[in-house]
């Protein structure tokens, strides 16, 4: 369940799930991280998304996280649910896997992330559905409605495990400053290639593990051994060949190996044709 119906008051009411980081809407980045879910329910206003989801709205609209959780739970019969906010630009599959693994391992009612300061992040969490339904029903009876109630009323009643994940996994974009910081970090030299490849695969609907090192080495060999424009053209042809062969990671690696060997043979022939250098003048 992805909660995407907040008012974004600190963003001046902007459409927060639709704001982009690294060229992709925040909501799509979260949906990519939980792509393995059997069913994905987004609680919020309908919008185009990178992959199919089920939509629902909390009652009343803008009623807060507990009302949103209740609405999402009504759309699933799963025994376990991953609960995420829609504004997590750096959430990735390893954190999702860690949460689900901790839930299975401990047998507790939920597992949530803690941030770098040790604070609980109940919207980066996995829960057993039945305890959620139980506590939400009790809170609705006690308060007459779930609208406007804080999340802590729910989580303090649950038996929760906690994990320390990637410090950025729970980074959320509540302000324009947060958004600017996320956009700057995406372009950091150390991770920009991985971010770009992930964005391209998501945009093109490609589910493929790509060894960027292999492709970069191939591009270098083609540029140096043949001509600079050969680099992008060769990597395109490698991708095309891999797609015809089945499109798996091993097909890319094998096609890249063959193309690199060809580039090296090409370069060797060019060197032989030039002959030994005559330093005598």
PDB file of C-alpha atoms in Angstrom:
ATOM      1  CA  UNK A   1       0.000   0.000   0.000  1.00  0.00           C
ATOM      2  CA  UNK A   2       1.343   3.388  -1.011  1.00  0.00           C
ATOM      3  CA  UNK A   3      -0.178   6.385   0.740  1.00  0.00           C
ATOM      4  CA  UNK A   4      -0.335   9.241  -1.757  1.00  0.00           C
ATOM      5  CA  UNK A   5      -3.156  11.429  -0.507  1.00  0.00           C
ATOM      6  CA  UNK A   6      -1.533  13.961   1.817  1.00  0.00           C
ATOM      7  CA  UNK A   7      -2.180  17.690   1.614  1.00  0.00           C
ATOM      8  CA  UNK A   8       1.532  18.617   1.169  1.00  0.00           C
ATOM      9  CA  UNK A   9       1.042  21.787   3.224  1.00  0.00           C
ATOM     10  CA  UNK A  10       4.777  22.471   3.513  1.00  0.00           C
ATOM     11  CA  UNK A  11       4.964  22.299  -0.285  1.00  0.00           C
ATOM     12  CA  UNK A  12       2.183  24.832  -0.674  1.00  0.00           C
ATOM     13  CA  UNK A  13      -0.318  22.162  -1.642  1.00  0.00           C
ATOM     14  CA  UNK A  14       1.739  20.935  -4.604  1.00  0.00           C
ATOM     15  CA  UNK A  15       1.045  17.530  -6.111  1.00  0.00           C
ATOM     16  CA  UNK A  16       3.825  15.868  -4.121  1.00  0.00           C
ATOM     17  CA  UNK A  17       3.597  12.323  -5.585  1.00  0.00           C
ATOM     18  CA  UNK A  18       3.934  13.854  -9.057  1.00  0.00           C
ATOM     19  CA  UNK A  19       7.058  15.889  -8.299  1.00  0.00           C
ATOM     20  CA  UNK A  20      10.093  14.462 -10.052  1.00  0.00           C
ATOM     21  CA  UNK A  21      13.499  13.395  -8.780  1.00  0.00           C
ATOM     22  CA  UNK A  22      15.926  12.079 -11.355  1.00  0.00           C
ATOM     23  CA  UNK A  23      13.338  12.622 -14.077  1.00  0.00           C
ATOM     24  CA  UNK A  24      10.780  10.290 -12.459  1.00  0.00           C
ATOM     25  CA  UNK A  25       7.770  11.150 -10.293  1.00  0.00           C
ATOM     26  CA  UNK A  26       8.245  10.338  -6.617  1.00  0.00           C
ATOM     27  CA  UNK A  27       5.327   7.902  -6.759  1.00  0.00           C
ATOM     28  CA  UNK A  28       6.899   5.965  -9.636  1.00  0.00           C
ATOM     29  CA  UNK A  29      10.187   5.713  -7.763  1.00  0.00           C
ATOM     30  CA  UNK A  30       8.372   4.112  -4.817  1.00  0.00           C
ATOM     31  CA  UNK A  31       6.421   1.793  -7.120  1.00  0.00           C
ATOM     32  CA  UNK A  32       9.696   0.594  -8.648  1.00  0.00           C
ATOM     33  CA  UNK A  33      11.041  -0.320  -5.201  1.00  0.00           C
ATOM     34  CA  UNK A  34       8.020  -2.550  -4.488  1.00  0.00           C
ATOM     35  CA  UNK A  35       7.586  -3.982  -7.987  1.00  0.00           C
ATOM     36  CA  UNK A  36       7.511  -7.549  -6.610  1.00  0.00           C
ATOM     37  CA  UNK A  37       4.225  -7.048  -4.749  1.00  0.00           C
ATOM     38  CA  UNK A  38       1.379  -9.346  -5.779  1.00  0.00           C
ATOM     39  CA  UNK A  39      -1.018  -6.394  -5.556  1.00  0.00           C
ATOM     40  CA  UNK A  40      -0.228  -2.704  -5.231  1.00  0.00           C
ATOM     41  CA  UNK A  41      -2.878  -0.385  -3.828  1.00  0.00           C
ATOM     42  CA  UNK A  42      -2.307   3.364  -4.027  1.00  0.00           C
ATOM     43  CA  UNK A  43      -4.443   5.472  -1.720  1.00  0.00           C
ATOM     44  CA  UNK A  44      -4.836   8.866  -3.363  1.00  0.00           C
ATOM     45  CA  UNK A  45      -5.962  10.628  -6.503  1.00  0.00           C
ATOM     46  CA  UNK A  46      -5.624   8.735  -9.770  1.00  0.00           C
ATOM     47  CA  UNK A  47      -2.712   9.612 -12.035  1.00  0.00           C
ATOM     48  CA  UNK A  48      -0.586   7.911 -14.713  1.00  0.00           C
ATOM     49  CA  UNK A  49       1.907   5.470 -13.207  1.00  0.00           C
ATOM     50  CA  UNK A  50       4.852   3.468 -14.496  1.00  0.00           C
ATOM     51  CA  UNK A  51       3.076   0.176 -13.778  1.00  0.00           C
ATOM     52  CA  UNK A  52      -0.526  -0.899 -13.113  1.00  0.00           C
ATOM     53  CA  UNK A  53      -1.901  -0.346  -9.606  1.00  0.00           C
ATOM     54  CA  UNK A  54      -5.263  -0.431  -7.851  1.00  0.00           C
ATOM     55  CA  UNK A  55      -6.653   2.891  -6.690  1.00  0.00           C
ATOM     56  CA  UNK A  56      -8.730   3.850  -3.702  1.00  0.00           C
ATOM     57  CA  UNK A  57      -9.372   6.930  -1.553  1.00  0.00           C
ATOM     58  CA  UNK A  58      -9.593   7.412   2.184  1.00  0.00           C
ATOM     59  CA  UNK A  59     -12.838   8.552   3.766  1.00  0.00           C
ATOM     60  CA  UNK A  60     -13.025  11.463   4.026  1.00  0.00           C
ATOM     61  CA  UNK A  61     -10.494  12.546   1.395  1.00  0.00           C
ATOM     62  CA  UNK A  62      -7.525  14.023   3.212  1.00  0.00           C
ATOM     63  CA  UNK A  63      -8.507  12.137   6.375  1.00  0.00           C
ATOM     64  CA  UNK A  64      -4.938  11.269   7.285  1.00  0.00           C
ATOM     65  CA  UNK A  65      -2.757   8.162   7.402  1.00  0.00           C
ATOM     66  CA  UNK A  66      -5.011   5.938   9.532  1.00  0.00           C
ATOM     67  CA  UNK A  67      -8.001   6.564   7.284  1.00  0.00           C
ATOM     68  CA  UNK A  68      -5.746   5.849   4.284  1.00  0.00           C
ATOM     69  CA  UNK A  69      -4.491   2.604   5.818  1.00  0.00           C
ATOM     70  CA  UNK A  70      -8.051   1.503   6.464  1.00  0.00           C
ATOM     71  CA  UNK A  71      -9.042   2.246   2.867  1.00  0.00           C
ATOM     72  CA  UNK A  72      -6.046   0.344   1.507  1.00  0.00           C
ATOM     73  CA  UNK A  73      -6.643  -2.694   3.702  1.00  0.00           C
ATOM     74  CA  UNK A  74     -10.197  -2.943   2.393  1.00  0.00           C
ATOM     75  CA  UNK A  75      -8.732  -3.611  -1.072  1.00  0.00           C
ATOM     76  CA  UNK A  76      -6.547  -6.568  -0.163  1.00  0.00           C
ATOM     77  CA  UNK A  77      -6.841  -9.982   1.467  1.00  0.00           C
ATOM     78  CA  UNK A  78      -3.062 -10.445   1.766  1.00  0.00           C
ATOM     79  CA  UNK A  79      -1.738 -11.684   5.101  1.00  0.00           C
ATOM     80  CA  UNK A  80       1.170  -9.230   5.020  1.00  0.00           C
ATOM     81  CA  UNK A  81       1.285  -5.711   3.642  1.00  0.00           C
ATOM     82  CA  UNK A  82       4.095  -3.327   2.852  1.00  0.00           C
ATOM     83  CA  UNK A  83       3.117   0.230   3.799  1.00  0.00           C
ATOM     84  CA  UNK A  84       4.989   3.110   2.158  1.00  0.00           C
ATOM     85  CA  UNK A  85       4.555   6.838   1.748  1.00  0.00           C
ATOM     86  CA  UNK A  86       4.680   8.164  -1.806  1.00  0.00           C
ATOM     87  CA  UNK A  87       7.552  10.594  -1.274  1.00  0.00           C
ATOM     88  CA  UNK A  88      10.582   8.340  -0.749  1.00  0.00           C
ATOM     89  CA  UNK A  89      13.044   9.098  -3.572  1.00  0.00           C
ATOM     90  CA  UNK A  90      15.781   6.746  -2.361  1.00  0.00           C
ATOM     91  CA  UNK A  91      13.762   3.737  -1.280  1.00  0.00           C
ATOM     92  CA  UNK A  92      15.081   0.620  -3.030  1.00  0.00           C
ATOM     93  CA  UNK A  93      14.253  -3.067  -3.255  1.00  0.00           C
ATOM     94  CA  UNK A  94      16.893  -4.178  -0.688  1.00  0.00           C
ATOM     95  CA  UNK A  95      15.114  -2.200   2.049  1.00  0.00           C
ATOM     96  CA  UNK A  96      11.770  -3.691   1.029  1.00  0.00           C
ATOM     97  CA  UNK A  97      13.288  -7.180   1.125  1.00  0.00           C
ATOM     98  CA  UNK A  98      14.836  -6.511   4.542  1.00  0.00           C
ATOM     99  CA  UNK A  99      11.496  -5.408   6.003  1.00  0.00           C
ATOM    100  CA  UNK A 100       9.641  -8.438   4.674  1.00  0.00           C
ATOM    101  CA  UNK A 101      12.448 -10.741   5.770  1.00  0.00           C
ATOM    102  CA  UNK A 102      12.384  -9.342   9.307  1.00  0.00           C
ATOM    103  CA  UNK A 103       8.611  -9.756   9.468  1.00  0.00           C
ATOM    104  CA  UNK A 104       8.921 -13.417   8.477  1.00  0.00           C
ATOM    105  CA  UNK A 105      11.915 -14.080  10.699  1.00  0.00           C
ATOM    106  CA  UNK A 106      10.537 -12.601  13.914  1.00  0.00           C
ATOM    107  CA  UNK A 107       6.866 -13.509  13.580  1.00  0.00           C
ATOM    108  CA  UNK A 108       5.985 -10.136  15.097  1.00  0.00           C
ATOM    109  CA  UNK A 109       3.108  -7.891  14.048  1.00  0.00           C
ATOM    110  CA  UNK A 110       5.244  -5.534  12.039  1.00  0.00           C
ATOM    111  CA  UNK A 111       8.733  -4.442  11.055  1.00  0.00           C
ATOM    112  CA  UNK A 112       9.624  -0.830  10.404  1.00  0.00           C
ATOM    113  CA  UNK A 113      12.650   1.235   9.491  1.00  0.00           C
ATOM    114  CA  UNK A 114      14.350   3.628  11.828  1.00  0.00           C
ATOM    115  CA  UNK A 115      16.046   6.724  10.414  1.00  0.00           C
ATOM    116  CA  UNK A 116      19.567   7.960  11.021  1.00  0.00           C
ATOM    117  CA  UNK A 117      18.439   9.583  14.295  1.00  0.00           C
ATOM    118  CA  UNK A 118      16.779   6.396  15.544  1.00  0.00           C
ATOM    119  CA  UNK A 119      13.221   7.587  14.946  1.00  0.00           C
ATOM    120  CA  UNK A 120      10.576   5.091  13.855  1.00  0.00           C
ATOM    121  CA  UNK A 121       9.303   5.384  10.280  1.00  0.00           C
ATOM    122  CA  UNK A 122       5.879   3.674  10.284  1.00  0.00           C
ATOM    123  CA  UNK A 123       5.363   4.466   6.600  1.00  0.00           C
ATOM    124  CA  UNK A 124       8.478   2.520   5.622  1.00  0.00           C
ATOM    125  CA  UNK A 125       7.276  -0.733   7.114  1.00  0.00           C
ATOM    126  CA  UNK A 126       5.778  -4.191   6.662  1.00  0.00           C
ATOM    127  CA  UNK A 127       2.858  -5.347   8.789  1.00  0.00           C
ATOM    128  CA  UNK A 128       0.669  -8.360   9.283  1.00  0.00           C
ATOM    129  CA  UNK A 129      -2.727  -7.315   8.003  1.00  0.00           C
ATOM    130  CA  UNK A 130      -4.886  -8.780  10.763  1.00  0.00           C
ATOM    131  CA  UNK A 131      -3.311  -6.807  13.648  1.00  0.00           C
ATOM    132  CA  UNK A 132      -3.659  -3.644  11.546  1.00  0.00           C
ATOM    133  CA  UNK A 133      -7.352  -4.309  10.997  1.00  0.00           C
ATOM    134  CA  UNK A 134      -7.852  -5.089  14.673  1.00  0.00           C
ATOM    135  CA  UNK A 135      -6.227  -1.911  15.948  1.00  0.00           C
ATOM    136  CA  UNK A 136      -7.833   0.305  13.326  1.00  0.00           C
ATOM    137  CA  UNK A 137     -11.257  -1.039  14.282  1.00  0.00           C
ATOM    138  CA  UNK A 138     -10.568  -0.387  17.970  1.00  0.00           C
ATOM    139  CA  UNK A 139      -9.397   3.156  17.264  1.00  0.00           C
ATOM    140  CA  UNK A 140     -12.428   3.874  15.082  1.00  0.00           C
ATOM    141  CA  UNK A 141     -14.712   2.675  17.874  1.00  0.00           C
ATOM    142  CA  UNK A 142     -12.862   4.655  20.535  1.00  0.00           C
ATOM    143  CA  UNK A 143     -12.648   7.930  18.610  1.00  0.00           C
ATOM    144  CA  UNK A 144     -15.732   7.648  16.404  1.00  0.00           C
ATOM    145  CA  UNK A 145     -13.630   8.052  13.249  1.00  0.00           C
ATOM    146  CA  UNK A 146     -10.090   7.482  11.989  1.00  0.00           C
ATOM    147  CA  UNK A 147      -9.943  10.880  10.297  1.00  0.00           C
ATOM    148  CA  UNK A 148      -7.190  13.092  11.595  1.00  0.00           C
ATOM    149  CA  UNK A 149      -5.738  10.579  14.058  1.00  0.00           C
ATOM    150  CA  UNK A 150      -1.916  10.333  14.276  1.00  0.00           C
ATOM    151  CA  UNK A 151      -0.062   7.181  13.290  1.00  0.00           C
ATOM    152  CA  UNK A 152       1.462   6.774  16.749  1.00  0.00           C
ATOM    153  CA  UNK A 153      -1.939   5.768  18.130  1.00  0.00           C
ATOM    154  CA  UNK A 154      -1.713   2.703  15.920  1.00  0.00           C
ATOM    155  CA  UNK A 155       1.955   1.779  16.127  1.00  0.00           C
ATOM    156  CA  UNK A 156       2.183   1.998  19.915  1.00  0.00           C
ATOM    157  CA  UNK A 157      -0.349  -0.832  20.152  1.00  0.00           C
ATOM    158  CA  UNK A 158       1.553  -3.174  17.817  1.00  0.00           C
ATOM    159  CA  UNK A 159       4.404  -5.580  18.562  1.00  0.00           C
ATOM    160  CA  UNK A 160       7.039  -4.199  16.182  1.00  0.00           C
ATOM    161  CA  UNK A 161      10.530  -5.171  15.092  1.00  0.00           C
ATOM    162  CA  UNK A 162      12.894  -2.494  13.840  1.00  0.00           C
ATOM    163  CA  UNK A 163      15.601  -2.513  11.197  1.00  0.00           C
ATOM    164  CA  UNK A 164      18.360  -0.056  10.432  1.00  0.00           C
ATOM    165  CA  UNK A 165      18.342   0.190   6.648  1.00  0.00           C
ATOM    166  CA  UNK A 166      20.143   2.465   4.223  1.00  0.00           C
ATOM    167  CA  UNK A 167      20.094   5.879   5.926  1.00  0.00           C
ATOM    168  CA  UNK A 168      18.499   7.369   2.817  1.00  0.00           C
ATOM    169  CA  UNK A 169      15.725   4.776   2.564  1.00  0.00           C
ATOM    170  CA  UNK A 170      13.367   6.788   4.766  1.00  0.00           C
ATOM    171  CA  UNK A 171      14.378  10.219   3.438  1.00  0.00           C
ATOM    172  CA  UNK A 172      11.130  11.916   2.444  1.00  0.00           C
ATOM    173  CA  UNK A 173      10.372  15.112   0.565  1.00  0.00           C
ATOM    174  CA  UNK A 174       8.222  17.236   2.857  1.00  0.00           C
ATOM    175  CA  UNK A 175       9.644  20.623   1.819  1.00  0.00           C
ATOM    176  CA  UNK A 176      11.083  22.287  -1.258  1.00  0.00           C
ATOM    177  CA  UNK A 177      14.473  22.102   0.455  1.00  0.00           C
ATOM    178  CA  UNK A 178      14.087  18.325   0.794  1.00  0.00           C
ATOM    179  CA  UNK A 179      13.216  18.066  -2.880  1.00  0.00           C
ATOM    180  CA  UNK A 180      16.233  20.168  -3.910  1.00  0.00           C
ATOM    181  CA  UNK A 181      18.523  18.027  -1.736  1.00  0.00           C
ATOM    182  CA  UNK A 182      17.155  14.820  -3.296  1.00  0.00           C
ATOM    183  CA  UNK A 183      17.637  16.167  -6.824  1.00  0.00           C
ATOM    184  CA  UNK A 184      21.208  17.191  -6.045  1.00  0.00           C
ATOM    185  CA  UNK A 185      22.046  13.810  -4.521  1.00  0.00           C
ATOM    186  CA  UNK A 186      20.656  11.956  -7.555  1.00  0.00           C
ATOM    187  CA  UNK A 187      23.268  13.729  -9.679  1.00  0.00           C
ATOM    188  CA  UNK A 188      26.140  12.985  -7.338  1.00  0.00           C
ATOM    189  CA  UNK A 189      29.045  11.633  -9.372  1.00  0.00           C
ATOM    190  CA  UNK A 190      29.362   8.451  -7.334  1.00  0.00           C
ATOM    191  CA  UNK A 191      25.870   7.188  -8.133  1.00  0.00           C
ATOM    192  CA  UNK A 192      24.639   9.064 -11.178  1.00  0.00           C
ATOM    193  CA  UNK A 193      25.198   6.186 -13.629  1.00  0.00           C
ATOM    194  CA  UNK A 194      23.260   3.689 -11.528  1.00  0.00           C
ATOM    195  CA  UNK A 195      20.453   6.215 -11.089  1.00  0.00           C
ATOM    196  CA  UNK A 196      20.370   6.924 -14.816  1.00  0.00           C
ATOM    197  CA  UNK A 197      20.312   3.249 -15.820  1.00  0.00           C
ATOM    198  CA  UNK A 198      17.502   2.590 -13.329  1.00  0.00           C
ATOM    199  CA  UNK A 199      15.538   5.549 -14.682  1.00  0.00           C
ATOM    200  CA  UNK A 200      15.974   4.433 -18.298  1.00  0.00           C
ATOM    201  CA  UNK A 201      14.938   0.848 -17.531  1.00  0.00           C
ATOM    202  CA  UNK A 202      11.866   2.108 -15.687  1.00  0.00           C
ATOM    203  CA  UNK A 203      10.949   4.484 -18.509  1.00  0.00           C
ATOM    204  CA  UNK A 204      11.324   1.755 -21.156  1.00  0.00           C
ATOM    205  CA  UNK A 205       9.692  -0.986 -19.088  1.00  0.00           C
ATOM    206  CA  UNK A 206      12.848  -3.131 -19.084  1.00  0.00           C
ATOM    207  CA  UNK A 207      13.429  -5.611 -16.273  1.00  0.00           C
ATOM    208  CA  UNK A 208      17.051  -6.528 -16.822  1.00  0.00           C
ATOM    209  CA  UNK A 209      20.172  -6.565 -14.690  1.00  0.00           C
ATOM    210  CA  UNK A 210      22.774  -4.626 -16.629  1.00  0.00           C
ATOM    211  CA  UNK A 211      26.481  -4.770 -15.791  1.00  0.00           C
ATOM    212  CA  UNK A 212      27.373  -1.158 -16.474  1.00  0.00           C
ATOM    213  CA  UNK A 213      31.075  -1.926 -16.113  1.00  0.00           C
ATOM    214  CA  UNK A 214      30.943  -4.382 -19.017  1.00  0.00           C
ATOM    215  CA  UNK A 215      29.149  -1.895 -21.259  1.00  0.00           C
ATOM    216  CA  UNK A 216      31.456   0.970 -20.323  1.00  0.00           C
ATOM    217  CA  UNK A 217      34.494  -1.176 -21.070  1.00  0.00           C
ATOM    218  CA  UNK A 218      32.959  -2.118 -24.414  1.00  0.00           C
ATOM    219  CA  UNK A 219      32.269   1.543 -25.238  1.00  0.00           C
ATOM    220  CA  UNK A 220      35.884   2.417 -24.391  1.00  0.00           C
ATOM    221  CA  UNK A 221      37.270  -0.382 -26.579  1.00  0.00           C
ATOM    222  CA  UNK A 222      35.051   0.609 -29.498  1.00  0.00           C
ATOM    223  CA  UNK A 223      35.940   4.291 -29.165  1.00  0.00           C
ATOM    224  CA  UNK A 224      39.671   3.699 -28.926  1.00  0.00           C
ATOM    225  CA  UNK A 225      39.991   0.776 -31.326  1.00  0.00           C
ATOM    226  CA  UNK A 226      37.622   1.933 -34.062  1.00  0.00           C
ATOM    227  CA  UNK A 227      36.352   5.518 -33.803  1.00  0.00           C
ATOM    228  CA  UNK A 228      34.610   7.564 -31.108  1.00  0.00           C
ATOM    229  CA  UNK A 229      31.115   7.355 -32.700  1.00  0.00           C
ATOM    230  CA  UNK A 230      31.471   3.560 -32.655  1.00  0.00           C
ATOM    231  CA  UNK A 231      30.937   3.532 -28.870  1.00  0.00           C
ATOM    232  CA  UNK A 232      27.204   4.393 -28.695  1.00  0.00           C
ATOM    233  CA  UNK A 233      26.416   2.544 -31.916  1.00  0.00           C
ATOM    234  CA  UNK A 234      28.140  -0.623 -30.686  1.00  0.00           C
ATOM    235  CA  UNK A 235      26.365  -0.606 -27.313  1.00  0.00           C
ATOM    236  CA  UNK A 236      23.046  -0.128 -29.141  1.00  0.00           C
ATOM    237  CA  UNK A 237      23.766  -3.133 -31.345  1.00  0.00           C
ATOM    238  CA  UNK A 238      24.742  -5.206 -28.301  1.00  0.00           C
ATOM    239  CA  UNK A 239      21.402  -4.364 -26.691  1.00  0.00           C
ATOM    240  CA  UNK A 240      19.556  -5.237 -29.899  1.00  0.00           C
ATOM    241  CA  UNK A 241      21.360  -8.569 -30.193  1.00  0.00           C
ATOM    242  CA  UNK A 242      20.628  -9.405 -26.560  1.00  0.00           C
ATOM    243  CA  UNK A 243      16.950  -8.594 -27.036  1.00  0.00           C
ATOM    244  CA  UNK A 244      16.744 -10.942 -30.037  1.00  0.00           C
ATOM    245  CA  UNK A 245      18.459 -13.665 -28.005  1.00  0.00           C
ATOM    246  CA  UNK A 246      15.996 -13.436 -25.148  1.00  0.00           C
ATOM    247  CA  UNK A 247      16.911 -10.272 -23.318  1.00  0.00           C
ATOM    248  CA  UNK A 248      18.551 -11.746 -20.222  1.00  0.00           C
ATOM    249  CA  UNK A 249      21.603 -10.324 -18.476  1.00  0.00           C
ATOM    250  CA  UNK A 250      23.784 -13.198 -19.674  1.00  0.00           C
ATOM    251  CA  UNK A 251      22.828 -12.385 -23.268  1.00  0.00           C
ATOM    252  CA  UNK A 252      24.024  -8.801 -22.824  1.00  0.00           C
ATOM    253  CA  UNK A 253      27.288  -9.990 -21.299  1.00  0.00           C
ATOM    254  CA  UNK A 254      27.914 -12.479 -24.118  1.00  0.00           C
ATOM    255  CA  UNK A 255      27.090  -9.967 -26.839  1.00  0.00           C
ATOM    256  CA  UNK A 256      29.343  -7.393 -25.160  1.00  0.00           C
ATOM    257  CA  UNK A 257      32.180  -9.938 -24.948  1.00  0.00           C
ATOM    258  CA  UNK A 258      31.948 -10.700 -28.668  1.00  0.00           C
ATOM    259  CA  UNK A 259      31.795  -7.029 -29.637  1.00  0.00           C
ATOM    260  CA  UNK A 260      34.750  -6.151 -27.395  1.00  0.00           C
ATOM    261  CA  UNK A 261      36.810  -8.965 -28.899  1.00  0.00           C
ATOM    262  CA  UNK A 262      35.947  -7.670 -32.379  1.00  0.00           C
ATOM    263  CA  UNK A 263      36.986  -4.119 -31.406  1.00  0.00           C
ATOM    264  CA  UNK A 264      40.295  -5.426 -30.082  1.00  0.00           C
ATOM    265  CA  UNK A 265      40.948  -7.391 -33.292  1.00  0.00           C
ATOM    266  CA  UNK A 266      40.090  -4.279 -35.294  1.00  0.00           C
ATOM    267  CA  UNK A 267      42.552  -2.226 -33.259  1.00  0.00           C
ATOM    268  CA  UNK A 268      45.272  -4.877 -33.608  1.00  0.00           C
ATOM    269  CA  UNK A 269      44.882  -4.879 -37.396  1.00  0.00           C
ATOM    270  CA  UNK A 270      45.126  -1.092 -37.466  1.00  0.00           C
ATOM    271  CA  UNK A 271      48.323  -1.184 -35.434  1.00  0.00           C
ATOM    272  CA  UNK A 272      49.792  -3.867 -37.700  1.00  0.00           C
ATOM    273  CA  UNK A 273      48.911  -1.858 -40.804  1.00  0.00           C
ATOM    274  CA  UNK A 274      50.696   1.180 -39.418  1.00  0.00           C
ATOM    275  CA  UNK A 275      53.834  -0.929 -39.006  1.00  0.00           C
ATOM    276  CA  UNK A 276      56.684  -0.348 -36.561  1.00  0.00           C
ATOM    277  CA  UNK A 277      57.482   3.257 -35.893  1.00  0.00           C
ATOM    278  CA  UNK A 278      60.745   4.499 -37.335  1.00  0.00           C
ATOM    279  CA  UNK A 279      62.353   6.801 -34.809  1.00  0.00           C
ATOM    280  CA  UNK A 280      65.369   7.420 -37.099  1.00  0.00           C
ATOM    281  CA  UNK A 281      63.396   9.941 -39.095  1.00  0.00           C
TER     282      UNK A 281
END
